[in-house]
CSV table of C-alpha atoms in Angstrom, one decimal:
chain,number,residue,atom,x,y,z
B,1,MET,CA,-20.5,-8.5,-47.5
B,2,LYS,CA,-21.9,-10.3,-44.4
B,3,LYS,CA,-19.3,-13.0,-44.8
B,4,ILE,CA,-16.5,-10.4,-44.9
B,5,VAL,CA,-17.9,-8.9,-41.7
B,6,LEU,CA,-18.2,-12.3,-40.1
B,7,LEU,CA,-14.6,-13.3,-41.1
B,8,GLY,CA,-13.4,-9.9,-39.7
B,9,ALA,CA,-15.1,-10.6,-36.4
B,10,MET,CA,-13.7,-14.1,-36.2
B,11,ALA,CA,-10.2,-12.8,-36.9
B,12,LEU,CA,-10.5,-10.3,-34.1
B,13,SER,CA,-11.8,-12.9,-31.7
B,14,VAL,CA,-8.8,-15.1,-32.5
B,15,LEU,CA,-6.3,-12.2,-32.2
B,16,SER,CA,-7.8,-10.6,-29.1
B,17,PRO,CA,-6.2,-13.0,-26.5
B,18,LEU,CA,-2.8,-12.4,-28.0
B,19,ALA,CA,-3.5,-8.6,-28.0
B,20,MET,CA,-4.5,-8.7,-24.5
B,21,ALA,CA,-1.5,-10.8,-23.5
B,22,GLU,CA,0.8,-8.2,-25.1
B,23,LYS,CA,-0.9,-5.2,-23.5
B,24,PRO,CA,1.0,-4.0,-20.5
B,25,LEU,CA,-0.6,-3.8,-17.1
B,26,ARG,CA,-0.2,-0.2,-15.9
B,27,ILE,CA,0.3,-0.1,-12.2
B,28,GLY,CA,0.2,3.0,-10.0
B,29,ILE,CA,2.7,3.1,-7.1
B,30,GLU,CA,4.1,5.7,-4.6
B,31,ALA,CA,7.8,5.0,-4.3
B,32,ALA,CA,8.3,6.6,-0.9
B,33,TYR,CA,7.3,4.0,1.5
B,34,PRO,CA,10.2,1.6,2.5
B,35,PRO,CA,10.6,-1.3,2.6
B,36,PHE,CA,7.5,-1.7,0.4
B,37,ALA,CA,8.4,0.8,-2.4
B,38,TYR,CA,11.2,3.3,-2.5
B,39,LYS,CA,14.0,4.6,-4.8
B,40,THR,CA,17.6,3.2,-5.1
B,41,PRO,CA,20.4,5.8,-5.2
B,42,GLU,CA,20.3,5.4,-8.9
B,43,GLY,CA,16.6,6.5,-9.0
B,44,LYS,CA,15.1,3.1,-9.7
B,45,ILE,CA,11.9,1.8,-7.9
B,46,THR,CA,12.5,-1.1,-5.7
B,47,GLY,CA,10.9,-2.8,-2.6
B,48,PHE,CA,8.5,-5.4,-1.6
B,49,ASP,CA,5.4,-4.1,-3.5
B,50,TYR,CA,7.4,-3.6,-6.6
B,51,ASP,CA,8.9,-7.1,-6.5
B,52,ILE,CA,5.5,-8.6,-5.8
B,53,GLY,CA,4.0,-6.7,-8.7
B,54,ASN,CA,6.6,-7.9,-11.0
B,55,ALA,CA,6.2,-11.5,-9.8
B,56,LEU,CA,2.4,-11.2,-10.4
B,57,CYS,CA,2.9,-9.8,-13.9
B,58,GLU,CA,5.3,-12.7,-14.7
B,59,GLU,CA,2.7,-15.2,-13.5
B,60,MET,CA,0.0,-13.6,-15.6
B,61,LYS,CA,2.4,-13.3,-18.6
B,62,VAL,CA,1.9,-9.6,-19.0
B,63,GLU,CA,4.4,-6.7,-18.9
B,64,CYS,CA,4.3,-4.4,-15.8
B,65,LYS,CA,4.3,-0.7,-16.6
B,66,TRP,CA,4.9,1.2,-13.4
B,67,ILE,CA,3.5,4.8,-13.0
B,68,GLU,CA,4.5,6.9,-10.0
B,69,GLN,CA,1.9,8.9,-8.2
B,70,GLU,CA,1.6,10.4,-4.7
B,71,PHE,CA,-0.5,8.3,-2.5
B,72,ASP,CA,-3.5,10.6,-2.1
B,73,GLY,CA,-3.7,10.8,-5.8
B,74,LEU,CA,-3.7,7.1,-6.6
B,75,ILE,CA,-7.4,6.3,-6.4
B,76,PRO,CA,-8.4,9.5,-8.4
B,77,ALA,CA,-5.8,8.6,-11.1
B,78,LEU,CA,-7.1,5.0,-11.2
B,79,LYS,CA,-10.6,6.3,-11.8
B,80,VAL,CA,-9.6,8.4,-14.8
B,81,ARG,CA,-7.7,5.5,-16.3
B,82,LYS,CA,-4.2,6.8,-15.8
B,83,PHE,CA,-3.4,3.2,-14.8
B,84,ASP,CA,-5.2,-0.2,-14.5
B,85,ALA,CA,-4.4,-1.1,-10.9
B,86,VAL,CA,-2.9,0.3,-7.7
B,87,LEU,CA,-0.2,-1.7,-6.0
B,88,SER,CA,1.0,0.5,-3.3
B,89,SER,CA,0.4,-0.9,0.2
B,90,MET,CA,-3.3,0.2,0.1
B,91,SER,CA,-5.4,-1.4,2.8
B,92,ILE,CA,-8.7,-3.0,2.0
B,93,THR,CA,-11.4,-0.9,3.8
B,94,ASP,CA,-15.1,-0.5,3.5
B,95,GLU,CA,-14.6,3.1,2.9
B,96,ARG,CA,-12.3,2.5,-0.1
B,97,LYS,CA,-14.6,-0.2,-1.4
B,98,LYS,CA,-17.1,2.5,-2.2
B,99,SER,CA,-14.7,3.9,-4.8
B,100,VAL,CA,-12.7,0.9,-6.1
B,101,ASP,CA,-12.7,-2.9,-6.1
B,102,PHE,CA,-9.9,-4.9,-4.6
B,103,THR,CA,-8.1,-8.2,-5.1
B,104,GLY,CA,-7.5,-10.5,-2.2
B,105,LYS,CA,-4.9,-9.4,0.3
B,106,TYR,CA,-1.1,-9.8,-0.5
B,107,TYR,CA,0.0,-8.8,3.1
B,108,HIS,CA,-1.3,-7.8,6.5
B,109,THR,CA,0.5,-6.0,9.2
B,110,PRO,CA,-0.7,-3.9,12.1
B,111,ALA,CA,-0.5,-0.1,12.7
B,112,LYS,CA,1.6,1.3,15.6
B,113,LEU,CA,2.7,4.6,17.2
B,114,ALA,CA,6.4,5.6,17.1
B,115,MET,CA,7.6,8.1,19.7
B,116,LYS,CA,10.8,8.9,21.7
B,117,ALA,CA,12.2,5.8,23.3
B,118,GLY,CA,11.0,5.4,26.9
B,119,THR,CA,7.6,7.1,26.3
B,120,GLU,CA,4.8,5.1,28.0
B,121,ILE,CA,1.5,5.0,26.2
B,122,LYS,CA,-1.2,3.1,28.1
B,123,ASP,CA,-4.3,4.9,26.7
B,124,PRO,CA,-3.4,6.8,23.5
B,125,LEU,CA,-6.5,9.0,23.8
B,126,VAL,CA,-5.4,10.2,27.2
B,127,ASP,CA,-1.7,10.1,26.8
B,128,LEU,CA,-1.5,11.8,23.5
B,129,LYS,CA,-3.8,14.7,24.3
B,130,GLY,CA,-2.2,18.0,23.3
B,131,LYS,CA,0.5,16.3,21.3
B,132,LYS,CA,1.2,16.4,17.6
B,133,VAL,CA,0.8,13.2,15.7
B,134,GLY,CA,1.9,12.9,12.0
B,135,VAL,CA,-0.1,10.8,9.5
B,136,GLN,CA,0.1,10.4,5.8
B,137,ARG,CA,-2.7,12.2,4.0
B,138,ALA,CA,-5.6,10.1,2.6
B,139,SER,CA,-4.2,7.0,4.4
B,140,ILE,CA,-6.1,4.7,6.8
B,141,TYR,CA,-4.0,6.3,9.6
B,142,ASP,CA,-5.4,9.7,8.5
B,143,ARG,CA,-9.0,8.5,8.6
B,144,TYR,CA,-8.5,6.9,12.1
B,145,ALA,CA,-6.8,9.9,13.5
B,146,THR,CA,-9.4,12.3,12.1
B,147,ASP,CA,-12.2,10.2,13.5
B,148,VAL,CA,-10.7,9.3,16.8
B,149,TYR,CA,-7.7,11.4,17.7
B,150,VAL,CA,-9.0,14.8,16.9
B,151,PRO,CA,-12.2,14.6,19.0
B,152,ALA,CA,-9.9,13.6,21.9
B,153,GLY,CA,-7.9,16.8,21.7
B,154,ILE,CA,-4.9,15.3,19.9
B,155,GLU,CA,-3.4,17.5,17.1
B,156,VAL,CA,-3.2,15.6,13.8
B,157,VAL,CA,-0.7,16.9,11.2
B,158,ARG,CA,-1.1,15.5,7.7
B,159,TYR,CA,1.7,15.0,5.2
B,160,SER,CA,2.1,13.9,1.5
B,161,SER,CA,4.5,11.1,2.4
B,162,GLN,CA,5.5,9.1,5.4
B,163,ASN,CA,9.2,10.0,4.8
B,164,GLU,CA,8.4,13.7,5.4
B,165,ILE,CA,6.8,12.6,8.8
B,166,PHE,CA,9.9,10.7,9.8
B,167,LEU,CA,12.0,13.8,9.1
B,168,ASP,CA,9.8,16.1,11.2
B,169,LEU,CA,9.6,13.5,14.0
B,170,ALA,CA,13.4,13.2,14.1
B,171,ALA,CA,13.7,17.1,14.1
B,172,GLY,CA,11.3,17.4,17.0
B,173,ARG,CA,8.4,19.1,15.1
B,174,LEU,CA,6.1,16.1,15.9
B,175,ASP,CA,5.6,14.0,19.1
B,176,ALA,CA,4.5,10.8,17.3
B,177,THR,CA,3.5,9.2,14.1
B,178,LEU,CA,0.8,6.5,13.5
B,179,ALA,CA,1.8,4.2,10.6
B,180,ASP,CA,2.4,0.6,9.5
B,181,VAL,CA,4.7,-1.2,12.0
B,182,VAL,CA,7.0,-2.5,9.3
B,183,ASN,CA,7.3,0.9,7.6
B,184,ILE,CA,8.2,2.5,10.9
B,185,ASP,CA,10.7,-0.2,11.8
B,186,ASP,CA,12.5,-0.4,8.4
B,187,GLY,CA,12.0,3.2,7.2
B,188,PHE,CA,12.8,5.0,10.4
B,189,LEU,CA,13.9,3.0,13.5
B,190,LYS,CA,16.7,1.1,11.7
B,191,THR,CA,18.0,4.4,10.2
B,192,ASP,CA,20.4,6.9,11.9
B,193,ALA,CA,17.5,9.4,12.1
B,194,GLY,CA,15.4,6.9,14.1
B,195,LYS,CA,18.0,6.4,16.9
B,196,GLY,CA,16.4,7.3,20.2
B,197,PHE,CA,12.8,6.4,19.0
B,198,ALA,CA,10.8,3.3,19.5
B,199,LEU,CA,7.4,1.6,18.9
B,200,VAL,CA,5.0,2.4,21.7
B,201,GLY,CA,1.5,1.6,22.8
B,202,PRO,CA,-1.0,-1.0,21.4
B,203,ASP,CA,-1.3,-2.5,18.0
B,204,TYR,CA,-4.0,-0.9,15.9
B,205,THR,CA,-6.1,-3.6,14.2
B,206,ASP,CA,-9.7,-2.3,14.1
B,207,THR,CA,-11.0,-3.5,10.7
B,208,LYS,CA,-13.3,-0.6,10.4
B,209,TYR,CA,-10.3,1.7,9.9
B,210,PHE,CA,-7.3,-0.6,9.3
B,211,GLY,CA,-9.0,-3.1,7.0
B,212,GLU,CA,-8.6,-6.7,6.1
B,213,GLY,CA,-5.1,-6.5,4.9
B,214,VAL,CA,-3.5,-4.9,1.9
B,215,GLY,CA,-4.8,-5.5,-1.6
B,216,ILE,CA,-4.4,-4.3,-5.1
B,217,ALA,CA,-7.0,-1.8,-6.2
B,218,VAL,CA,-8.8,-1.9,-9.6
B,219,ARG,CA,-11.6,0.3,-11.0
B,220,LYS,CA,-15.1,-0.4,-9.8
B,221,GLY,CA,-16.6,-3.3,-11.7
B,222,ASP,CA,-13.4,-4.6,-13.1
B,223,LYS,CA,-14.0,-8.1,-11.6
B,224,ALA,CA,-12.1,-9.9,-14.4
B,225,LEU,CA,-8.8,-8.1,-13.6
B,226,ALA,CA,-9.4,-8.4,-9.8
B,227,ASP,CA,-10.0,-12.2,-10.1
B,228,LYS,CA,-7.0,-12.6,-12.4
B,229,ILE,CA,-4.6,-10.9,-10.0
B,230,THR,CA,-6.1,-12.7,-7.0
B,231,ALA,CA,-5.5,-16.0,-8.7
B,232,ALA,CA,-1.9,-14.9,-9.4
B,233,ILE,CA,-1.4,-14.0,-5.7
B,234,ALA,CA,-2.5,-17.5,-4.9
B,235,ALA,CA,-0.2,-19.0,-7.5
B,236,ILE,CA,3.0,-17.3,-6.4
B,237,ARG,CA,2.2,-18.1,-2.8
B,238,ALA,CA,1.9,-21.8,-3.9
B,239,ASN,CA,5.0,-21.9,-6.1
B,240,GLY,CA,7.4,-20.3,-3.6
B,241,LYS,CA,7.9,-17.0,-5.5
B,242,TYR,CA,6.0,-15.0,-2.8
B,243,LYS,CA,8.2,-16.5,0.0
B,244,GLU,CA,11.3,-15.7,-2.1
B,245,VAL,CA,10.3,-12.0,-2.3
B,246,GLN,CA,9.2,-11.9,1.3
B,247,ASP,CA,12.4,-13.3,2.6
B,248,LYS,CA,14.3,-10.6,0.7
B,249,TYR,CA,12.7,-7.9,3.0
B,250,PHE,CA,11.3,-9.6,6.1
B,251,ASP,CA,12.3,-12.3,8.6
B,252,PHE,CA,8.6,-13.1,9.4
B,253,ASN,CA,5.4,-14.0,7.6
B,254,VAL,CA,4.2,-10.7,6.3
B,255,TYR,CA,1.2,-12.2,4.6
B,256,GLY,CA,-0.4,-12.8,8.1
B,257,GLU,CA,-3.0,-15.3,9.1
């Protein structure tokens, strides 16, 4: 009987790597954040995040299974095992590290304000006083605005998605938005709705709020998966696949220094 149990255990140990290789990697994403993740007219997910995720899965020889979720629900859904990782332009911050673990960064861009073209912002805490600034709920921009803007008398309006903010900014229901510079440029300024608006004021790079770059979140303690994905990020940067994806969306080094 012991031999049968031992043989069974050996068989499982031999089969387990294959089973693991065949198991899809379930990835949470919010597909409402161009150019990083958005829907085509046919309803398919596309964007930099999506393409990078697929490149990483290919490198790791696993199938990507994408699961859509609103941004503010991504970490809670990860914790209850709705998916295995979050790849959705999530900045690596000390606050989020209390809840999840991160891979190394896969890109790093600053935050910026967008307002009516010609608006001069020298000191945001003075010049924005009494104005309405839209931020995406549960984002790093929300946390910064809550801690810094609100005490300065700036009205912060929170939304489920950045696209909703752009609609209200264009309609005049907001005075400004604080968001990722690339998302503002590609998702708003380059569109018809964004005509007459511009990036204003300083870059926002305080690591306390804006983090160390954007990484892929995994459940707390899942070091094996985090390390595996970090190694895959390094691999696609080394073999040229990262640059191939980057050049499809950007004309600059989005990875940062």
